[in-house]
Short mmCIF file of C-alpha atoms in Angstrom, two decimals:
data_model
loop_
_atom_site.label_atom_id
_atom_site.label_comp_id
_atom_site.label_asym_id
_atom_site.label_seq_id
_atom_site.Cartn_x
_atom_site.Cartn_y
_atom_site.Cartn_z
CA MET J 1 -129.85 6.15 51.32
CA LYS J 2 -126.74 5.25 53.28
CA SER J 3 -126.91 3.48 56.64
CA ALA J 4 -123.62 3.52 58.54
CA LEU J 5 -122.72 1.96 61.89
CA THR J 6 -119.54 3.24 63.54
CA TYR J 7 -117.20 1.00 65.50
CA LYS J 8 -114.22 1.21 67.84
CA ILE J 9 -111.80 -1.68 68.11
CA HIS J 10 -109.34 -1.70 71.02
CA SER J 11 -107.61 -5.03 70.34
CA ILE J 12 -107.24 -7.72 67.69
CA ASP J 13 -109.47 -10.03 69.74
CA GLU J 14 -112.43 -7.69 69.26
CA ILE J 15 -112.38 -7.64 65.45
CA SER J 16 -114.56 -10.68 64.70
CA GLY J 17 -117.09 -9.99 67.42
CA ILE J 18 -117.62 -6.35 66.48
CA PHE J 19 -117.90 -7.25 62.79
CA ALA J 20 -120.57 -9.88 63.51
CA GLU J 21 -122.47 -7.45 65.75
CA LYS J 22 -122.54 -4.65 63.17
CA ILE J 23 -123.47 -6.96 60.28
CA GLN J 24 -126.35 -8.34 62.32
CA GLU J 25 -127.55 -4.80 63.07
CA LEU J 26 -127.51 -3.98 59.36
CA GLN J 27 -129.43 -7.14 58.48
CA ASP J 28 -132.02 -6.52 61.20
CA SER J 29 -132.62 -2.95 60.02
CA HIS J 30 -132.73 -3.91 56.32
CA PRO J 31 -134.54 -7.28 56.14
CA LYS J 32 -135.07 -7.04 52.36
CA ILE J 33 -131.34 -6.99 51.66
CA PHE J 34 -129.99 -10.46 50.86
CA LEU J 35 -126.61 -11.15 52.47
CA SER J 36 -125.40 -14.67 51.72
CA LYS J 37 -123.00 -16.42 54.06
CA GLN J 38 -120.38 -16.29 51.33
CA ASN J 39 -120.73 -12.50 51.05
CA ILE J 40 -120.46 -12.10 54.81
CA SER J 41 -117.45 -14.43 54.95
CA ASP J 42 -115.62 -12.56 52.16
CA ILE J 43 -116.34 -9.13 53.67
CA LYS J 44 -115.20 -10.35 57.08
CA VAL J 45 -111.86 -11.52 55.65
CA ALA J 46 -111.36 -8.11 54.02
CA PHE J 47 -112.38 -6.30 57.24
CA VAL J 48 -109.99 -8.32 59.40
CA GLU J 49 -107.14 -7.68 56.96
CA ALA J 50 -107.89 -3.94 56.86
CA ILE J 51 -108.00 -3.60 60.66
CA ALA J 52 -104.84 -5.70 60.99
CA ASN J 53 -103.15 -3.43 58.45
CA ALA J 54 -104.08 -0.32 60.48
CA ILE J 55 -102.81 -1.91 63.69
CA LYS J 56 -99.56 -3.36 62.35
CA HIS J 57 -98.42 -0.80 59.79
CA ALA J 58 -100.11 2.44 60.88
CA LYS J 59 -99.57 1.65 64.62
CA GLU J 60 -103.11 2.83 65.29
CA LEU J 61 -103.48 1.12 68.69
CA GLU J 62 -100.22 2.66 69.88
CA SER J 63 -101.10 6.22 68.81
CA LYS J 64 -104.88 6.32 69.27
CA LYS J 65 -105.57 3.30 71.51
CA TYR J 66 -108.26 2.10 69.07
CA VAL J 67 -109.15 1.71 65.39
CA THR J 68 -112.32 3.41 64.24
CA GLY J 69 -114.46 3.58 61.12
CA SER J 70 -117.87 2.39 59.94
CA ILE J 71 -119.66 -0.54 58.30
CA PHE J 72 -122.30 0.69 55.89
CA LEU J 73 -125.06 -0.24 53.50
CA GLU J 74 -125.89 2.02 50.58
CA GLY J 75 -128.50 0.76 48.15
CA LYS J 76 -127.23 -2.59 46.87
CA THR J 77 -123.68 -1.94 48.12
CA ILE J 78 -122.22 -3.05 51.44
CA GLY J 79 -118.85 -1.92 52.66
CA PHE J 80 -116.68 -0.52 55.41
CA ASP J 81 -114.07 2.13 55.97
CA VAL J 82 -111.06 2.03 58.26
CA ILE J 83 -109.35 5.19 59.51
CA ASP J 84 -105.66 5.33 60.31
CA HIS J 85 -103.13 8.09 61.05
CA GLY J 86 -99.99 6.47 59.68
CA LYS J 87 -97.74 7.54 56.82
CA GLY J 88 -100.20 6.36 54.20
CA PHE J 89 -99.48 4.74 50.85
CA SER J 90 -100.73 4.51 47.26
CA ILE J 91 -103.00 1.52 46.86
CA GLU J 92 -102.36 1.44 43.11
CA GLU J 93 -98.62 1.06 43.70
CA VAL J 94 -98.86 -1.89 46.09
CA PRO J 95 -97.10 -4.74 44.20
CA ILE J 96 -98.75 -8.09 43.62
CA PRO J 97 -97.16 -10.36 46.25
CA ASP J 98 -95.51 -13.69 45.62
CA LEU J 99 -98.24 -15.91 47.07
CA THR J 100 -95.91 -18.91 47.22
CA GLU J 101 -93.99 -17.18 50.00
CA TYR J 102 -95.47 -16.02 53.26
CA LYS J 103 -94.39 -12.42 53.45
CA ASP J 104 -96.36 -9.53 54.91
CA SER J 105 -95.68 -7.00 52.19
CA GLY J 106 -98.75 -6.48 50.03
CA ARG J 107 -100.61 -9.68 50.93
CA GLY J 108 -103.36 -8.04 52.97
CA ILE J 109 -104.07 -5.24 50.49
CA PHE J 110 -103.95 -7.73 47.61
CA MET J 111 -106.55 -9.91 49.36
CA ILE J 112 -108.80 -6.92 50.13
CA LYS J 113 -108.72 -5.81 46.48
CA GLN J 114 -109.56 -9.31 45.28
CA LEU J 115 -112.61 -9.51 47.55
CA GLY J 116 -114.03 -6.05 46.79
CA ASP J 117 -115.63 -4.41 43.78
CA GLU J 118 -114.27 -1.00 44.79
CA VAL J 119 -111.31 -0.44 47.14
CA THR J 120 -109.83 3.03 47.68
CA TYR J 121 -107.30 4.54 50.07
CA LYS J 122 -107.33 8.31 50.49
CA SER J 123 -104.65 10.16 52.43
CA SER J 124 -104.78 13.63 53.98
CA LYS J 125 -102.95 15.51 56.73
CA ALA J 126 -105.68 14.72 59.24
CA LYS J 127 -106.21 11.03 58.49
CA ASN J 128 -106.13 8.20 55.96
CA VAL J 129 -109.26 6.25 54.99
CA LEU J 130 -109.42 2.82 53.40
CA CYS J 131 -112.85 2.24 51.85
CA PHE J 132 -114.06 -1.22 50.76
CA LYS J 133 -117.25 -1.77 48.74
CA ARG J 134 -118.95 -4.89 47.48
CA HIS J 135 -122.04 -4.87 45.27
CA LEU J 136 -124.79 -7.30 46.15
CA ILE J 137 -126.78 -9.30 43.63
CA GLY J 138 -129.81 -9.15 45.90
CA ASP J 139 -133.28 -10.70 45.68
CA ASN J 140 -134.14 -8.87 42.45
CA GLY J 141 -131.65 -11.04 40.61
CA LEU J 142 -133.15 -14.20 42.08
CA ASP J 143 -136.66 -13.01 41.23
CA LEU J 144 -135.59 -12.51 37.64
CA ILE J 145 -134.21 -16.06 37.46
CA TYR J 146 -137.50 -17.51 38.73
CA GLU J 147 -139.57 -15.32 36.41
CA LEU J 148 -137.53 -16.26 33.36
CA SER J 149 -137.95 -19.98 34.06
CA GLU J 150 -141.71 -19.63 34.29
CA ALA J 151 -142.06 -17.29 31.28
CA ILE J 152 -139.86 -19.29 28.91
CA ILE J 153 -141.73 -22.54 29.48
CA HIS J 154 -145.06 -20.90 28.62
CA LYS J 155 -144.04 -18.76 25.62
CA THR J 156 -144.66 -20.06 22.12
CA SER J 157 -141.97 -18.33 20.05
CA LEU J 158 -138.27 -17.62 20.30
CA ASP J 159 -138.86 -13.94 19.61
CA GLU J 160 -141.11 -13.69 22.67
CA VAL J 161 -138.51 -15.41 24.81
CA TYR J 162 -135.71 -13.10 23.64
CA GLN J 163 -137.85 -10.03 24.28
CA ILE J 164 -138.62 -11.22 27.82
CA ILE J 165 -134.93 -11.78 28.56
CA LEU J 166 -133.99 -8.30 27.33
CA ASP J 167 -136.89 -6.52 29.02
CA ARG J 168 -136.07 -8.08 32.38
CA ALA J 169 -132.34 -7.46 31.98
CA LEU J 170 -132.88 -3.78 31.12
CA GLU J 171 -135.08 -3.41 34.16
CA LEU J 172 -132.65 -5.11 36.52
CA PHE J 173 -129.39 -3.56 35.29
CA GLN J 174 -130.82 -0.15 34.38
CA VAL J 175 -129.28 0.02 30.91
CA ASP J 176 -130.41 1.88 27.78
CA ARG J 177 -129.13 -0.60 25.20
CA ALA J 178 -129.01 -4.37 25.04
CA SER J 179 -128.85 -7.07 22.40
CA ILE J 180 -129.00 -10.83 21.98
CA LEU J 181 -126.98 -12.34 19.14
CA ILE J 182 -127.65 -15.95 18.07
CA TYR J 183 -125.34 -17.97 15.85
CA ASP J 184 -126.79 -18.69 12.41
CA ASP J 185 -125.39 -21.90 10.91
CA GLU J 186 -126.19 -20.82 7.35
CA LEU J 187 -124.58 -17.40 7.71
CA LYS J 188 -121.69 -18.80 9.78
CA ALA J 189 -122.02 -15.70 11.96
CA LEU J 190 -123.82 -14.21 14.94
CA LYS J 191 -127.04 -12.44 13.99
CA MET J 192 -128.94 -9.98 16.18
CA ALA J 193 -132.11 -11.78 17.28
CA ALA J 194 -133.42 -9.09 19.63
CA SER J 195 -132.37 -5.64 20.77
CA ARG J 196 -133.33 -2.60 22.79
CA GLY J 197 -132.18 0.96 22.08
CA ILE J 198 -130.55 -0.02 18.79
CA ASN J 199 -131.47 1.31 15.34
CA LYS J 200 -133.41 -1.25 13.26
CA ASP J 201 -131.11 -0.83 10.25
CA ILE J 202 -128.08 -1.62 12.39
CA LYS J 203 -129.89 -4.57 13.94
CA ASP J 204 -130.71 -6.04 10.51
CA LYS J 205 -127.23 -5.48 9.10
CA THR J 206 -125.15 -6.67 12.05
CA LYS J 207 -123.29 -9.91 11.41
CA VAL J 208 -120.41 -10.96 13.67
CA ARG J 209 -118.09 -13.85 12.87
CA SER J 210 -116.83 -16.14 15.61
CA GLY J 211 -113.78 -14.59 17.24
CA GLU J 212 -114.44 -11.13 15.78
CA GLY J 213 -114.62 -8.20 18.19
CA ILE J 214 -116.03 -8.47 21.70
CA SER J 215 -119.18 -10.47 20.93
CA GLY J 216 -117.29 -12.84 18.65
CA TYR J 217 -114.56 -13.30 21.27
CA VAL J 218 -117.08 -14.10 24.02
CA PHE J 219 -118.92 -16.51 21.70
CA LYS J 220 -115.77 -18.31 20.58
CA HIS J 221 -114.11 -18.62 24.00
CA GLY J 222 -117.23 -18.95 26.17
CA LYS J 223 -115.86 -16.33 28.54
CA ALA J 224 -117.96 -13.47 29.95
CA LEU J 225 -116.28 -10.07 29.74
CA LEU J 226 -116.57 -6.70 31.44
CA ILE J 227 -115.18 -3.96 29.18
CA GLU J 228 -114.66 -0.49 30.63
CA ASP J 229 -112.89 1.07 27.66
CA ILE J 230 -113.03 -0.19 24.08
CA GLU J 231 -109.82 1.49 22.99
CA SER J 232 -107.67 0.15 25.83
CA ASN J 233 -109.37 -3.12 26.74
CA LYS J 234 -107.03 -5.72 28.21
CA GLN J 235 -108.06 -8.44 25.78
CA GLY J 236 -106.84 -6.30 22.86
CA LEU J 237 -110.11 -6.84 21.01
CA GLU J 238 -110.38 -4.91 17.80
CA LYS J 239 -113.23 -2.47 17.35
CA LYS J 240 -114.70 -3.24 13.93
CA SER J 241 -115.72 -0.17 11.95
CA HIS J 242 -118.72 -1.84 10.34
CA TYR J 243 -120.39 -2.36 13.75
CA LYS J 244 -121.12 1.39 13.79
CA THR J 245 -121.09 3.16 17.16
CA GLY J 246 -124.88 3.08 17.29
CA SER J 247 -124.98 -0.67 17.79
CA PHE J 248 -123.77 -2.55 20.84
CA ILE J 249 -120.07 -1.75 20.94
CA SER J 250 -119.89 1.27 23.27
CA ALA J 251 -118.30 0.94 26.70
CA PRO J 252 -118.60 0.28 29.52
CA MET J 253 -120.39 -2.97 28.71
CA ILE J 254 -120.82 -6.55 29.89
CA CYS J 255 -121.14 -9.50 27.56
CA SER J 256 -121.98 -13.09 28.50
CA PRO J 257 -122.03 -16.24 26.37
CA LEU J 258 -125.27 -18.15 25.80
CA ARG J 259 -124.50 -21.86 25.79
CA ILE J 260 -125.98 -25.25 26.53
CA ASP J 261 -123.80 -28.05 27.87
CA GLU J 262 -120.69 -26.09 26.75
CA LYS J 263 -122.09 -25.67 23.21
CA PRO J 264 -122.12 -21.97 22.22
CA ILE J 265 -125.47 -20.63 21.01
CA GLY J 266 -124.96 -16.86 21.11
CA VAL J 267 -124.21 -13.88 23.38
CA ILE J 268 -126.06 -11.19 25.33
CA ASN J 269 -124.68 -7.63 25.54
CA LEU J 270 -125.61 -4.85 27.96
CA THR J 271 -124.28 -1.29 27.67
CA ASP J 272 -125.04 2.39 28.43
CA ARG J 273 -126.17 2.31 32.04
CA ALA J 274 -128.88 4.90 32.63
CA ASN J 275 -127.51 5.95 36.04
CA GLY J 276 -123.94 6.30 34.74
CA LYS J 277 -122.56 3.69 37.17
CA LYS J 278 -119.88 1.22 36.15
CA PHE J 279 -120.62 -2.47 35.77
CA SER J 280 -119.18 -4.67 38.52
CA ARG J 281 -117.94 -8.22 38.92
CA ALA J 282 -121.25 -9.01 40.64
CA ASP J 283 -123.15 -7.67 37.60
CA LEU J 284 -121.14 -9.94 35.32
CA GLN J 285 -121.76 -12.93 37.59
CA LEU J 286 -125.49 -12.24 37.70
CA LEU J 287 -125.73 -11.78 33.92
CA SER J 288 -123.93 -15.10 33.39
CA THR J 289 -126.27 -16.87 35.82
CA ILE J 290 -129.34 -15.40 34.09
CA ALA J 291 -127.96 -16.31 30.66
CA ASN J 292 -127.29 -19.92 31.70
CA GLN J 293 -130.74 -20.31 33.25
CA ALA J 294 -132.58 -18.73 30.32
CA MET J 295 -130.77 -20.77 27.68
CA ALA J 296 -131.17 -24.02 29.61
CA CYS J 297 -134.95 -23.54 29.84
CA LEU J 298 -135.14 -22.35 26.24
CA TYR J 299 -133.17 -25.31 24.94
CA ILE J 300 -135.13 -27.93 26.85
CA LYS J 301 -138.36 -26.30 25.73
CA GLY J 302 -137.25 -26.27 22.11
CA LEU J 303 -136.23 -29.90 22.10
CA VAL J 304 -139.38 -31.02 23.86
CA ASP J 305 -141.53 -28.94 21.49
CA ASN J 306 -139.81 -30.60 18.54
CA ALA J 307 -140.26 -34.00 20.12
CA THR J 308 -144.00 -33.50 20.56
CA LYS J 309 -144.35 -33.00 16.82
CA MET J 310 -143.11 -36.52 16.12
CA ASP J 311 -145.73 -39.06 15.14
CA ALA J 312 -144.38 -41.90 17.24
CA LEU J 313 -144.44 -41.66 21.05
CA LYS J 314 -141.34 -43.82 21.17
CA ASN J 315 -139.33 -41.23 19.23
CA GLU J 316 -140.63 -38.45 21.48
CA MET J 317 -139.56 -40.29 24.63
CA GLU J 318 -136.16 -41.01 23.15
CA GLN J 319 -135.64 -37.32 22.39
CA VAL J 320 -136.51 -36.37 25.96
CA ARG J 321 -134.20 -39.09 27.29
CA LEU J 322 -131.37 -37.56 25.27
CA ILE J 323 -132.21 -34.13 26.67
CA GLN J 324 -132.24 -35.46 30.20
CA ASN J 325 -128.95 -37.29 29.74
CA SER J 326 -127.25 -34.17 28.30
CA TYR J 327 -127.71 -32.36 31.62
CA LEU J 328 -125.99 -35.03 33.71
CA PRO J 329 -122.25 -34.55 34.36
CA GLN J 330 -120.00 -36.18 31.80
CA LYS J 331 -117.19 -36.71 34.31
CA PRO J 332 -116.44 -35.79 37.94
CA PRO J 333 -114.04 -32.97 38.86
CA LEU J 334 -110.46 -33.96 39.66
CA ILE J 335 -109.87 -33.09 43.33
CA GLU J 336 -106.61 -33.95 45.05
CA GLY J 337 -107.17 -36.30 47.97
CA TYR J 338 -110.57 -37.49 46.79
CA ASP J 339 -112.01 -40.12 44.45
CA LEU J 340 -115.54 -39.78 43.14
CA SER J 341 -117.79 -41.18 40.46
CA GLY J 342 -121.44 -41.22 39.49
CA ARG J 343 -123.74 -42.94 37.03
CA CYS J 344 -127.39 -42.81 36.04
CA GLU J 345 -128.91 -45.80 34.27
CA MET J 346 -131.98 -44.32 32.63
CA ALA J 347 -135.35 -46.05 32.48
CA GLN J 348 -137.02 -47.02 29.20
CA SER J 349 -139.64 -44.36 29.86
CA VAL J 350 -138.61 -40.82 30.80
CA GLY J 351 -137.48 -40.65 34.43
CA GLY J 352 -136.58 -37.76 36.66
CA ASP J 353 -133.28 -38.69 38.31
CA TYR J 354 -130.55 -36.08 38.57
CA TYR J 355 -127.09 -36.02 40.10
CA ASP J 356 -124.26 -33.53 39.98
CA TYR J 357 -120.96 -32.32 41.43
CA ILE J 358 -120.68 -28.58 42.07
CA PHE J 359 -117.16 -27.51 43.05
CA ASN J 360 -116.85 -24.07 44.66
CA ASN J 361 -113.37 -24.41 46.17
CA PRO J 362 -112.89 -25.38 48.99
CA TYR J 363 -116.43 -26.78 49.02
CA LEU J 364 -117.69 -29.67 46.94
CA TYR J 365 -121.44 -30.14 46.70
CA LEU J 366 -122.81 -33.61 45.89
CA VAL J 367 -126.46 -33.80 44.94
CA VAL J 368 -128.88 -36.57 44.00
CA ALA J 369 -132.52 -35.80 43.28
CA ASP J 370 -135.60 -37.53 41.91
CA VAL J 371 -138.45 -35.72 40.15
CA SER J 372 -141.75 -37.61 40.27
CA GLY J 373 -143.37 -38.73 37.03
CA HIS J 374 -142.15 -40.31 33.81
CA ASN J 375 -142.94 -37.79 31.09
CA THR J 376 -141.63 -34.69 29.33
CA ARG J 377 -142.74 -32.50 32.23
CA SER J 378 -140.39 -34.45 34.53
CA ALA J 379 -137.48 -33.65 32.22
CA ILE J 380 -138.37 -29.93 32.16
CA THR J 381 -138.69 -29.84 35.94
CA MET J 382 -135.34 -31.62 36.32
CA VAL J 383 -133.58 -29.05 34.12
CA ASN J 384 -135.26 -26.17 35.96
CA PHE J 385 -134.21 -27.72 39.28
CA ARG J 386 -130.62 -28.07 38.04
CA SER J 387 -130.36 -24.48 36.83
CA GLN J 388 -131.78 -23.01 40.01
CA LEU J 389 -129.64 -25.25 42.22
CA LYS J 390 -126.49 -24.01 40.48
CA ALA J 391 -127.65 -20.40 40.86
CA PHE J 392 -128.38 -20.82 44.58
CA THR J 393 -125.01 -22.46 45.30
CA CYS J 394 -123.39 -19.29 43.92
CA LEU J 395 -125.44 -17.11 46.27
CA GLU J 396 -125.74 -19.31 49.37
CA SER J 397 -123.40 -21.91 50.91
CA ASP J 398 -125.68 -23.48 53.54
CA PRO J 399 -127.34 -26.71 52.22
CA ALA J 400 -130.53 -26.29 54.29
CA GLN J 401 -130.97 -22.72 53.08
CA ILE J 402 -130.36 -23.80 49.47
CA LEU J 403 -133.10 -26.46 49.70
CA THR J 404 -135.45 -24.01 51.42
CA HIS J 405 -134.96 -21.47 48.61
CA LEU J 406 -135.35 -24.17 45.96
CA ASN J 407 -138.61 -25.45 47.41
CA LYS J 408 -140.05 -21.95 47.62
CA SER J 409 -139.02 -21.18 44.05
CA LEU J 410 -140.28 -24.45 42.52
CA TYR J 411 -143.43 -24.84 44.62
CA ASP J 412 -146.00 -23.21 42.30
CA ASP J 413 -144.99 -25.30 39.29
CA LEU J 414 -144.72 -28.51 41.32
CA ASP J 415 -148.14 -27.92 42.83
CA ARG J 416 -149.73 -27.05 39.47
CA PHE J 417 -148.44 -30.18 37.76
CA GLU J 418 -148.86 -32.40 40.84
CA GLN J 419 -145.17 -33.18 41.04
CA PHE J 420 -142.67 -33.40 43.87
CA VAL J 421 -138.88 -33.58 44.14
CA SER J 422 -136.80 -35.48 46.67
CA CYS J 423 -133.22 -34.32 47.11
CA LEU J 424 -130.11 -35.01 49.17
CA LEU J 425 -127.50 -32.23 49.17
CA VAL J 426 -124.08 -32.73 50.79
CA LYS J 427 -121.46 -29.98 51.15
CA ILE J 428 -117.92 -31.23 51.83
CA ASN J 429 -114.95 -29.11 52.88
CA ILE J 430 -112.20 -30.81 50.89
CA LYS J 431 -109.51 -29.42 53.20
CA ASN J 432 -110.61 -31.30 56.31
CA GLY J 433 -113.40 -33.67 55.29
CA GLN J 434 -116.08 -31.91 57.33
CA PHE J 435 -119.49 -32.21 55.71
CA THR J 436 -122.96 -30.72 56.07
CA LEU J 437 -125.97 -32.45 54.56
CA SER J 438 -129.60 -31.51 54.17
CA ASN J 439 -132.40 -33.79 53.04
CA SER J 440 -135.80 -33.22 51.46
CA GLY J 441 -137.56 -36.59 51.54
CA HIS J 442 -134.67 -38.60 50.09
CA TYR J 443 -132.79 -41.70 51.21
CA PRO J 444 -129.87 -40.76 53.54
CA PRO J 445 -126.31 -41.58 52.42
CA LEU J 446 -124.46 -44.80 53.22
CA PHE J 447 -120.90 -44.64 54.62
CA TYR J 448 -117.98 -46.98 53.96
CA SER J 449 -117.08 -46.77 57.66
CA ASN J 450 -120.65 -47.86 58.44
CA GLN J 451 -121.18 -44.73 60.54
CA PHE J 452 -124.83 -43.86 61.02
CA ILE J 453 -126.19 -40.35 60.63
CA GLN J 454 -129.45 -39.86 62.49
CA SER J 455 -131.43 -37.32 60.49
CA ASP J 456 -134.97 -36.34 59.63
CA SER J 457 -135.39 -36.72 55.88
CA GLY J 458 -137.86 -33.82 55.82
CA LEU J 459 -140.66 -33.29 53.33
CA VAL J 460 -140.21 -33.64 49.60
CA MET J 461 -140.28 -30.37 47.68
CA GLY J 462 -143.69 -29.37 46.41
CA VAL J 463 -145.75 -30.20 49.51
CA LYS J 464 -145.45 -26.96 51.54
CA ALA J 465 -144.29 -23.65 50.07
CA ASP J 466 -142.90 -22.43 53.39
CA GLU J 467 -141.15 -25.67 54.39
CA THR J 468 -137.73 -25.17 55.97
CA PHE J 469 -134.97 -27.77 56.03
CA THR J 470 -132.26 -28.58 58.56
CA ASN J 471 -128.59 -29.50 58.44
CA ILE J 472 -126.67 -32.46 59.82
CA ASN J 473 -122.89 -32.12 60.30
CA GLY J 474 -120.25 -34.85 60.25
CA GLN J 475 -116.66 -35.72 59.38
CA LEU J 476 -115.18 -37.89 56.65
CA LYS J 477 -111.89 -39.27 57.92
CA LYS J 478 -109.22 -40.43 55.51
CA GLY J 479 -110.23 -43.79 54.09
CA ASP J 480 -113.92 -43.11 54.62
CA GLY J 481 -116.50 -42.10 52.08
CA LEU J 482 -120.17 -42.15 51.24
CA VAL J 483 -122.67 -43.38 48.67
CA LEU J 484 -125.70 -41.40 47.52
CA PHE J 485 -128.47 -43.11 45.57
CA THR J 486 -132.04 -42.79 44.31
CA ASP J 487 -134.98 -45.08 44.97
CA GLY J 488 -134.43 -46.98 41.73
CA ALA J 489 -131.31 -48.57 43.25
CA VAL J 490 -133.00 -50.11 46.29
CA GLU J 491 -136.65 -50.39 45.22
CA SER J 492 -135.95 -52.35 42.03
CA MET J 493 -137.85 -55.64 42.00
CA ASN J 494 -137.28 -58.98 40.32
CA LYS J 495 -139.93 -61.22 38.78
CA SER J 496 -140.75 -62.58 42.24
CA ASN J 497 -141.57 -59.02 43.45
CA LYS J 498 -138.58 -59.06 45.81
CA LEU J 499 -136.86 -55.73 46.49
CA PHE J 500 -133.13 -55.32 45.95
CA GLY J 501 -133.06 -53.38 49.26
CA ILE J 502 -130.65 -51.17 51.20
CA GLU J 503 -128.92 -54.07 52.96
CA LYS J 504 -127.91 -55.59 49.62
CA LEU J 505 -126.54 -52.22 48.55
CA LYS J 506 -124.60 -51.92 51.83
CA SER J 507 -123.07 -55.36 51.32
CA LEU J 508 -121.47 -54.16 48.08
CA MET J 509 -119.50 -51.56 50.09
CA ILE J 510 -117.82 -54.05 52.41
CA ASP J 511 -114.00 -54.34 52.03
CA GLN J 512 -113.98 -51.82 49.19
CA THR J 513 -111.68 -49.21 50.75
CA LYS J 514 -109.03 -49.69 48.04
CA THR J 515 -111.45 -50.06 45.11
CA LYS J 516 -111.96 -47.12 42.77
CA CYS J 517 -115.30 -45.35 43.09
CA LEU J 518 -115.89 -45.82 39.36
CA ASN J 519 -115.67 -49.60 39.75
CA ILE J 520 -117.84 -49.60 42.87
CA VAL J 521 -120.60 -47.54 41.22
CA ASN J 522 -120.57 -49.67 38.05
CA ASN J 523 -120.66 -52.88 40.07
CA MET J 524 -123.59 -51.65 42.17
CA ILE J 525 -125.68 -50.67 39.14
CA ASP J 526 -124.77 -53.88 37.29
CA GLN J 527 -125.84 -55.90 40.35
CA VAL J 528 -129.20 -54.10 40.41
CA LEU J 529 -129.72 -54.67 36.68
CA ASN J 530 -128.83 -58.38 36.97
CA PHE J 531 -131.16 -58.71 39.97
CA ARG J 532 -134.03 -57.57 37.77
CA ASN J 533 -133.38 -60.55 35.52
CA GLN J 534 -134.05 -58.72 32.26
CA THR J 535 -137.36 -57.23 33.41
CA LYS J 536 -138.26 -53.83 31.93
CA LEU J 537 -136.47 -50.94 33.66
CA LEU J 538 -139.28 -48.66 34.83
CA ASP J 539 -137.28 -46.23 36.99
CA ASP J 540 -133.89 -44.57 36.74
CA ILE J 541 -131.07 -45.99 38.84
CA THR J 542 -128.58 -43.38 40.08
CA ILE J 543 -125.58 -43.92 42.36
CA VAL J 544 -122.82 -41.49 43.35
CA SER J 545 -119.78 -42.44 45.44
CA LEU J 546 -117.03 -40.33 47.05
CA LYS J 547 -114.00 -41.36 49.09
CA ARG J 548 -111.48 -39.31 51.02
CA LEU J 549 -108.08 -40.82 50.23
#
């Protein structure tokens, strides 16, 4: 059912206000629809460009005194239309502009098309209508991610896990056929591990070499694809005759790689939508997120299951340590105007420290977290936390909202296993240094400029399911920076039971404005390790540093 709110705009100054008003009305009347801040921001940019186009090129304010149209919600699609009475144009014939030069021609339409899943412009004698549509991932996608995490951990066989993934994907995307192909080292090819709507003979016979056809291409290059037409696909992928049309090769289709820490494992294919609708960019993004989450949980479960079969507890713990370490970043992103580095010195027993850099240009997220406990469950919880954090940063940009969603999602497991998670999440706008941080029971950051941020650390995750978190805003000026750390850095004790302490950590930041973050982080951790005087390391030590140059 379509809900549409009409608008009239009499001047450029009214555009933002009217957009915000109408979006709020839609959200209030449809509380179950999830509209992230990123979605709203993107749609607003497209809306402003469309109205500006009607005013500047169609002269709508001069001829009609206002620009009119509607902002609408139809199922899981949000969009708007803009009416004008100008000469009209063909949207397909608008050239791609030279973005290195600031010229009006084509820039606005190009931007609108980049931000929308469907953009049309229809001309008639009476009027012209530009229609913009964007498909929403929605809460169903998030529910599927949570459900997969829970189901995978508790299933005993790979076949059960693959069936769960396909069943949930078919339900969410409304497709008739789907398949999961896993690479077989002995066969040196992808083999169909699970399928829906595909003949058993075809399933058993299907073997796809790396780089062959669509599935082989996605597996080899690690790149998700949306194919609308097999015969004229842009990648020029060859349709292999031995696949048979009854398998997974019909179009339109979406195909996403299954991989762990950049290592390819297989692919998942979805095709033949029951409702006849085309797949969208949002569908591809959601399938990729689901694939990453499912494979991360599956991989950690498999390694831990193998570890538990070992006779020696020492070997088991070492396996889990390797798992845990494989999910930490190997190197920071290279960002012009910034220097950053991080390191985790892992305890002899299994710890639960985690840190990461998540770069969604122009925003850089820094995160440090600590999962309670020193066992295999801590490692599983850490990986689950990581996967869901990455999913939420794709759907939501506000740090407090991300932590609120994470706590709600993780609460049942944390409560069941008597665990908790502390976390500090910082979002930095790399263009101007403005930052927003939110804290769930973690140590606040330290600043090179010695500025002090007064903030409530909030509760750790796992205490209250409905806990909400707050944001603190600030500014990193050039030459300033911050240090994030876990409790192992400041609560480490020597043989005399003396704490290393925050003040000692602060002292290592003095007069270090010209020192590389890598050197600062290594020096801090080395100082903590030396302070312990060779005593057994019982807790992880994690430190992350960033500077604005």
